[in-house]
Short mmCIF file of N, CA and C in Angstrom, two decimals:
data_model
loop_
_atom_site.label_atom_id
_atom_site.label_comp_id
_atom_site.label_asym_id
_atom_site.label_seq_id
_atom_site.Cartn_x
_atom_site.Cartn_y
_atom_site.Cartn_z
N UNK A 249 0.87 -1.18 0.00
CA UNK A 249 0.00 0.00 0.00
C UNK A 249 0.90 1.22 0.00
N UNK A 250 0.53 2.15 -0.82
CA UNK A 250 1.33 3.37 -0.95
C UNK A 250 0.37 4.55 -0.95
N UNK A 251 0.63 5.48 -0.09
CA UNK A 251 -0.22 6.70 -0.02
C UNK A 251 0.61 7.91 -0.44
N UNK A 252 -0.02 8.78 -1.20
CA UNK A 252 0.66 10.00 -1.63
C UNK A 252 -0.33 11.15 -1.49
N UNK A 253 0.12 12.20 -0.86
CA UNK A 253 -0.74 13.37 -0.64
C UNK A 253 -0.15 14.56 -1.39
N UNK A 254 -0.98 15.21 -2.18
CA UNK A 254 -0.59 16.42 -2.91
C UNK A 254 -1.39 17.60 -2.35
N UNK A 255 -0.69 18.62 -2.05
CA UNK A 255 -1.37 19.81 -1.50
C UNK A 255 -0.87 21.05 -2.23
N UNK A 256 -1.82 21.89 -2.58
CA UNK A 256 -1.49 23.13 -3.30
C UNK A 256 -2.27 24.29 -2.67
N UNK A 257 -1.57 25.32 -2.33
CA UNK A 257 -2.22 26.51 -1.75
C UNK A 257 -1.93 27.73 -2.64
N UNK A 258 -2.93 28.55 -2.81
CA UNK A 258 -2.76 29.77 -3.60
C UNK A 258 -3.49 30.91 -2.88
N UNK A 259 -2.80 31.98 -2.72
CA UNK A 259 -3.37 33.16 -2.04
C UNK A 259 -3.45 34.32 -3.04
N UNK A 260 -4.61 34.87 -3.15
CA UNK A 260 -4.83 36.03 -4.02
C UNK A 260 -5.14 37.25 -3.14
N UNK A 261 -4.48 38.34 -3.43
CA UNK A 261 -4.71 39.56 -2.65
C UNK A 261 -4.84 40.74 -3.62
N UNK A 262 -5.82 41.55 -3.38
CA UNK A 262 -6.07 42.72 -4.23
C UNK A 262 -6.32 43.93 -3.35
N UNK A 263 -5.61 44.99 -3.61
CA UNK A 263 -5.78 46.24 -2.85
C UNK A 263 -6.17 47.36 -3.81
N UNK A 264 -7.08 48.20 -3.38
CA UNK A 264 -7.52 49.34 -4.18
C UNK A 264 -7.63 50.54 -3.28
N UNK A 265 -7.05 51.65 -3.72
CA UNK A 265 -7.07 52.89 -2.92
C UNK A 265 -7.88 53.94 -3.68
N UNK A 266 -8.85 54.49 -3.01
CA UNK A 266 -9.68 55.55 -3.57
C UNK A 266 -9.38 56.84 -2.82
N UNK A 267 -9.14 57.91 -3.57
CA UNK A 267 -8.86 59.20 -2.95
C UNK A 267 -9.67 60.28 -3.65
N UNK A 268 -10.26 61.11 -2.86
CA UNK A 268 -11.08 62.21 -3.40
C UNK A 268 -10.72 63.48 -2.67
N UNK A 269 -10.43 64.52 -3.42
CA UNK A 269 -10.10 65.82 -2.83
C UNK A 269 -11.10 66.86 -3.32
N UNK A 270 -11.49 67.73 -2.41
CA UNK A 270 -12.42 68.80 -2.74
C UNK A 270 -11.93 70.08 -2.09
N UNK A 271 -11.87 71.13 -2.87
CA UNK A 271 -11.39 72.42 -2.36
C UNK A 271 -12.55 73.41 -2.39
N UNK A 272 -12.79 74.00 -1.25
CA UNK A 272 -13.83 75.02 -1.11
C UNK A 272 -13.15 76.36 -0.85
N UNK A 273 -13.59 77.37 -1.60
CA UNK A 273 -13.01 78.70 -1.43
C UNK A 273 -14.13 79.73 -1.36
N UNK A 274 -13.99 80.65 -0.42
CA UNK A 274 -15.00 81.67 -0.25
C UNK A 274 -14.29 83.00 -0.08
N UNK A 275 -14.76 83.99 -0.80
CA UNK A 275 -14.18 85.33 -0.72
C UNK A 275 -15.25 86.32 -0.27
N UNK A 276 -14.83 87.24 0.58
CA UNK A 276 -15.73 88.25 1.11
C UNK A 276 -15.01 89.59 1.04
N UNK A 277 -15.65 90.56 0.42
CA UNK A 277 -15.02 91.88 0.24
C UNK A 277 -15.76 92.91 1.09
N UNK A 278 -14.97 93.63 1.87
CA UNK A 278 -15.49 94.71 2.71
C UNK A 278 -14.99 96.03 2.16
N UNK A 279 -15.91 96.98 2.01
CA UNK A 279 -15.52 98.29 1.49
C UNK A 279 -16.18 99.37 2.34
N UNK A 280 -15.40 100.36 2.69
CA UNK A 280 -15.89 101.46 3.52
C UNK A 280 -15.41 102.76 2.91
N UNK A 281 -16.34 103.67 2.72
CA UNK A 281 -16.00 104.98 2.17
C UNK A 281 -16.35 106.06 3.19
N UNK A 282 -15.49 107.04 3.29
CA UNK A 282 -15.69 108.14 4.23
C UNK A 282 -15.36 109.44 3.51
N UNK A 283 -16.27 110.39 3.61
CA UNK A 283 -16.07 111.68 2.96
C UNK A 283 -15.89 112.76 4.02
N UNK A 284 -14.81 113.48 3.89
CA UNK A 284 -14.51 114.58 4.79
C UNK A 284 -14.61 115.89 4.01
N UNK A 285 -15.34 116.85 4.55
CA UNK A 285 -15.49 118.13 3.88
C UNK A 285 -15.26 119.25 4.87
N UNK A 286 -14.49 120.22 4.43
CA UNK A 286 -14.16 121.36 5.29
C UNK A 286 -14.34 122.63 4.48
N UNK A 287 -15.10 123.55 5.04
CA UNK A 287 -15.32 124.84 4.38
C UNK A 287 -14.77 125.96 5.25
N UNK A 288 -14.17 126.92 4.59
CA UNK A 288 -13.61 128.07 5.30
C UNK A 288 -13.98 129.33 4.51
N UNK A 289 -14.53 130.27 5.21
CA UNK A 289 -14.95 131.52 4.56
C UNK A 289 -14.07 132.67 5.06
N UNK A 290 -13.49 133.38 4.11
CA UNK A 290 -12.66 134.55 4.42
C UNK A 290 -13.42 135.79 3.95
N UNK A 291 -13.51 136.75 4.82
CA UNK A 291 -14.22 137.99 4.48
C UNK A 291 -13.39 139.18 4.90
N UNK A 292 -13.31 140.12 3.98
CA UNK A 292 -12.52 141.34 4.25
C UNK A 292 -13.36 142.55 3.85
N UNK A 293 -13.49 143.44 4.74
CA UNK A 293 -14.26 144.66 4.47
C UNK A 293 -13.35 145.89 4.54
N UNK A 294 -13.58 146.81 3.62
CA UNK A 294 -12.80 148.06 3.58
C UNK A 294 -13.78 149.21 3.34
N UNK A 295 -13.73 150.16 4.19
CA UNK A 295 -14.66 151.30 4.11
C UNK A 295 -13.91 152.55 3.66
N UNK A 296 -14.45 153.20 2.63
CA UNK A 296 -13.87 154.45 2.11
C UNK A 296 -14.90 155.57 2.33
N UNK A 297 -14.42 156.67 2.75
CA UNK A 297 -15.31 157.81 2.98
C UNK A 297 -14.76 159.03 2.23
N UNK A 298 -15.63 159.58 1.39
CA UNK A 298 -15.26 160.76 0.61
C UNK A 298 -16.11 161.94 1.08
N UNK A 299 -15.48 163.04 1.31
CA UNK A 299 -16.19 164.26 1.75
C UNK A 299 -16.01 165.35 0.68
N UNK A 300 -17.14 165.87 0.21
CA UNK A 300 -17.12 166.91 -0.82
C UNK A 300 -17.85 168.14 -0.26
N UNK A 301 -17.17 169.23 -0.24
CA UNK A 301 -17.75 170.45 0.33
C UNK A 301 -17.96 171.46 -0.79
N UNK A 302 -19.21 171.93 -0.89
CA UNK A 302 -19.51 173.00 -1.83
C UNK A 302 -20.48 173.91 -1.11
N UNK A 303 -21.62 174.11 -1.68
CA UNK A 303 -22.60 174.92 -0.96
C UNK A 303 -23.05 174.19 0.31
N UNK A 304 -23.21 172.94 0.18
CA UNK A 304 -23.55 172.14 1.36
C UNK A 304 -22.55 170.98 1.44
N UNK A 305 -22.46 170.40 2.57
CA UNK A 305 -21.51 169.31 2.77
C UNK A 305 -22.15 167.99 2.37
N UNK A 306 -21.51 167.31 1.43
CA UNK A 306 -21.97 165.99 1.00
C UNK A 306 -20.93 164.96 1.41
N UNK A 307 -21.35 163.92 2.03
CA UNK A 307 -20.44 162.87 2.47
C UNK A 307 -20.86 161.57 1.78
N UNK A 308 -19.92 160.98 1.06
CA UNK A 308 -20.16 159.71 0.40
C UNK A 308 -19.36 158.62 1.13
N UNK A 309 -20.03 157.58 1.42
CA UNK A 309 -19.39 156.47 2.10
C UNK A 309 -19.58 155.19 1.25
N UNK A 310 -18.49 154.53 0.96
CA UNK A 310 -18.55 153.27 0.19
C UNK A 310 -17.86 152.17 0.99
N UNK A 311 -18.52 151.07 1.06
CA UNK A 311 -17.96 149.91 1.78
C UNK A 311 -17.74 148.79 0.77
N UNK A 312 -16.51 148.30 0.67
CA UNK A 312 -16.15 147.21 -0.23
C UNK A 312 -15.93 145.95 0.61
N UNK A 313 -16.60 144.89 0.24
CA UNK A 313 -16.49 143.63 0.98
C UNK A 313 -16.09 142.52 0.02
N UNK A 314 -14.99 141.88 0.31
CA UNK A 314 -14.52 140.74 -0.47
C UNK A 314 -14.79 139.47 0.34
N UNK A 315 -15.42 138.51 -0.30
CA UNK A 315 -15.75 137.24 0.37
C UNK A 315 -15.24 136.08 -0.48
N UNK A 316 -14.49 135.21 0.15
CA UNK A 316 -13.98 134.03 -0.53
C UNK A 316 -14.30 132.80 0.32
N UNK A 317 -14.84 131.77 -0.32
CA UNK A 317 -15.16 130.52 0.38
C UNK A 317 -14.31 129.38 -0.20
N UNK A 318 -13.55 128.74 0.65
CA UNK A 318 -12.70 127.63 0.25
C UNK A 318 -13.30 126.34 0.78
N UNK A 319 -13.51 125.36 -0.10
CA UNK A 319 -14.08 124.08 0.31
C UNK A 319 -13.13 122.96 -0.11
N UNK A 320 -12.70 122.19 0.86
CA UNK A 320 -11.83 121.03 0.62
C UNK A 320 -12.65 119.76 0.84
N UNK A 321 -12.63 118.87 -0.14
CA UNK A 321 -13.36 117.60 -0.04
C UNK A 321 -12.40 116.44 -0.28
N UNK A 322 -12.39 115.49 0.64
CA UNK A 322 -11.53 114.30 0.51
C UNK A 322 -12.39 113.06 0.76
N UNK A 323 -12.27 112.09 -0.13
CA UNK A 323 -12.98 110.82 0.03
C UNK A 323 -11.97 109.70 0.23
N UNK A 324 -12.10 108.98 1.34
CA UNK A 324 -11.21 107.87 1.68
C UNK A 324 -11.98 106.57 1.50
N UNK A 325 -11.43 105.65 0.73
CA UNK A 325 -12.06 104.36 0.49
C UNK A 325 -11.12 103.25 0.93
N UNK A 326 -11.59 102.42 1.84
CA UNK A 326 -10.83 101.28 2.34
C UNK A 326 -11.46 99.99 1.79
N UNK A 327 -10.66 99.13 1.20
CA UNK A 327 -11.15 97.87 0.64
C UNK A 327 -10.31 96.72 1.22
N UNK A 328 -11.01 95.72 1.77
CA UNK A 328 -10.33 94.54 2.31
C UNK A 328 -11.02 93.30 1.75
N UNK A 329 -10.23 92.35 1.28
CA UNK A 329 -10.76 91.10 0.74
C UNK A 329 -10.26 89.94 1.60
N UNK A 330 -11.20 89.18 2.13
CA UNK A 330 -10.89 88.03 2.98
C UNK A 330 -11.20 86.76 2.19
N UNK A 331 -10.23 85.86 2.10
CA UNK A 331 -10.40 84.61 1.34
C UNK A 331 -10.13 83.43 2.27
N UNK A 332 -11.13 82.55 2.38
CA UNK A 332 -11.00 81.33 3.18
C UNK A 332 -10.91 80.14 2.22
N UNK A 333 -9.91 79.30 2.42
CA UNK A 333 -9.71 78.13 1.57
C UNK A 333 -9.64 76.89 2.45
N UNK A 334 -10.47 75.89 2.12
CA UNK A 334 -10.46 74.62 2.86
C UNK A 334 -10.35 73.47 1.86
N UNK A 335 -9.45 72.53 2.13
CA UNK A 335 -9.26 71.36 1.28
C UNK A 335 -9.60 70.10 2.09
N UNK A 336 -10.56 69.35 1.58
CA UNK A 336 -10.99 68.11 2.23
C UNK A 336 -10.50 66.93 1.40
N UNK A 337 -9.78 66.01 2.04
CA UNK A 337 -9.25 64.83 1.34
C UNK A 337 -9.72 63.58 2.05
N UNK A 338 -10.41 62.73 1.32
CA UNK A 338 -10.89 61.45 1.84
C UNK A 338 -10.10 60.32 1.17
N UNK A 339 -9.55 59.41 1.98
CA UNK A 339 -8.78 58.28 1.45
C UNK A 339 -9.34 56.98 2.01
N UNK A 340 -9.65 56.04 1.12
CA UNK A 340 -10.16 54.73 1.54
C UNK A 340 -9.36 53.64 0.84
N UNK A 341 -8.90 52.65 1.62
CA UNK A 341 -8.15 51.52 1.07
C UNK A 341 -8.94 50.24 1.30
N UNK A 342 -9.25 49.55 0.21
CA UNK A 342 -9.99 48.30 0.27
C UNK A 342 -9.03 47.15 -0.06
N UNK A 343 -8.97 46.14 0.82
CA UNK A 343 -8.07 45.00 0.63
C UNK A 343 -8.89 43.70 0.66
N UNK A 344 -8.79 42.93 -0.41
CA UNK A 344 -9.48 41.64 -0.51
C UNK A 344 -8.43 40.53 -0.49
N UNK A 345 -8.62 39.54 0.37
CA UNK A 345 -7.69 38.40 0.46
C UNK A 345 -8.49 37.10 0.33
N UNK A 346 -8.08 36.25 -0.58
CA UNK A 346 -8.73 34.95 -0.76
C UNK A 346 -7.65 33.87 -0.80
N UNK A 347 -7.85 32.81 -0.04
CA UNK A 347 -6.90 31.70 0.01
C UNK A 347 -7.60 30.43 -0.45
N UNK A 348 -7.06 29.84 -1.46
CA UNK A 348 -7.59 28.58 -1.99
C UNK A 348 -6.61 27.46 -1.63
N UNK A 349 -7.11 26.40 -1.01
CA UNK A 349 -6.27 25.25 -0.63
C UNK A 349 -6.85 23.99 -1.26
N UNK A 350 -6.06 23.36 -2.08
CA UNK A 350 -6.47 22.11 -2.74
C UNK A 350 -5.65 20.96 -2.17
N UNK A 351 -6.33 19.95 -1.70
CA UNK A 351 -5.64 18.77 -1.14
C UNK A 351 -6.13 17.53 -1.88
N UNK A 352 -5.21 16.88 -2.50
CA UNK A 352 -5.53 15.65 -3.21
C UNK A 352 -4.81 14.48 -2.50
N UNK A 353 -5.55 13.41 -2.21
CA UNK A 353 -4.96 12.22 -1.56
C UNK A 353 -5.27 11.00 -2.43
N UNK A 354 -4.22 10.37 -2.79
CA UNK A 354 -4.37 9.14 -3.62
C UNK A 354 -3.78 7.96 -2.85
N UNK A 355 -4.51 6.86 -2.82
CA UNK A 355 -4.03 5.64 -2.13
C UNK A 355 -3.88 4.55 -3.17
N UNK A 356 -2.69 4.15 -3.29
CA UNK A 356 -2.37 3.09 -4.25
C UNK A 356 -2.13 1.81 -3.47
#
């Protein structure tokens, strides 16, 4: 009597990696304007008096007034931009393992 045993093993393995990235970006702009105005008035008066004497006394009076108005206007504008950036990355690894074992026994 003679016995013989044959055995064969095979292992299969498969790995798969899935990766997904998503970038979110948001921008927000802030703007502020401010106007400054300043007025200044300059006034100058000058009085002249003329006297003329003939049969009767005549007095002439003249008043000269110079007026100047200066206006300064300035507008200030401030602008700020805020940017938020977020990156989300998801990674998944799937691993499949299968082992096949074949055993053959023959008895002679």
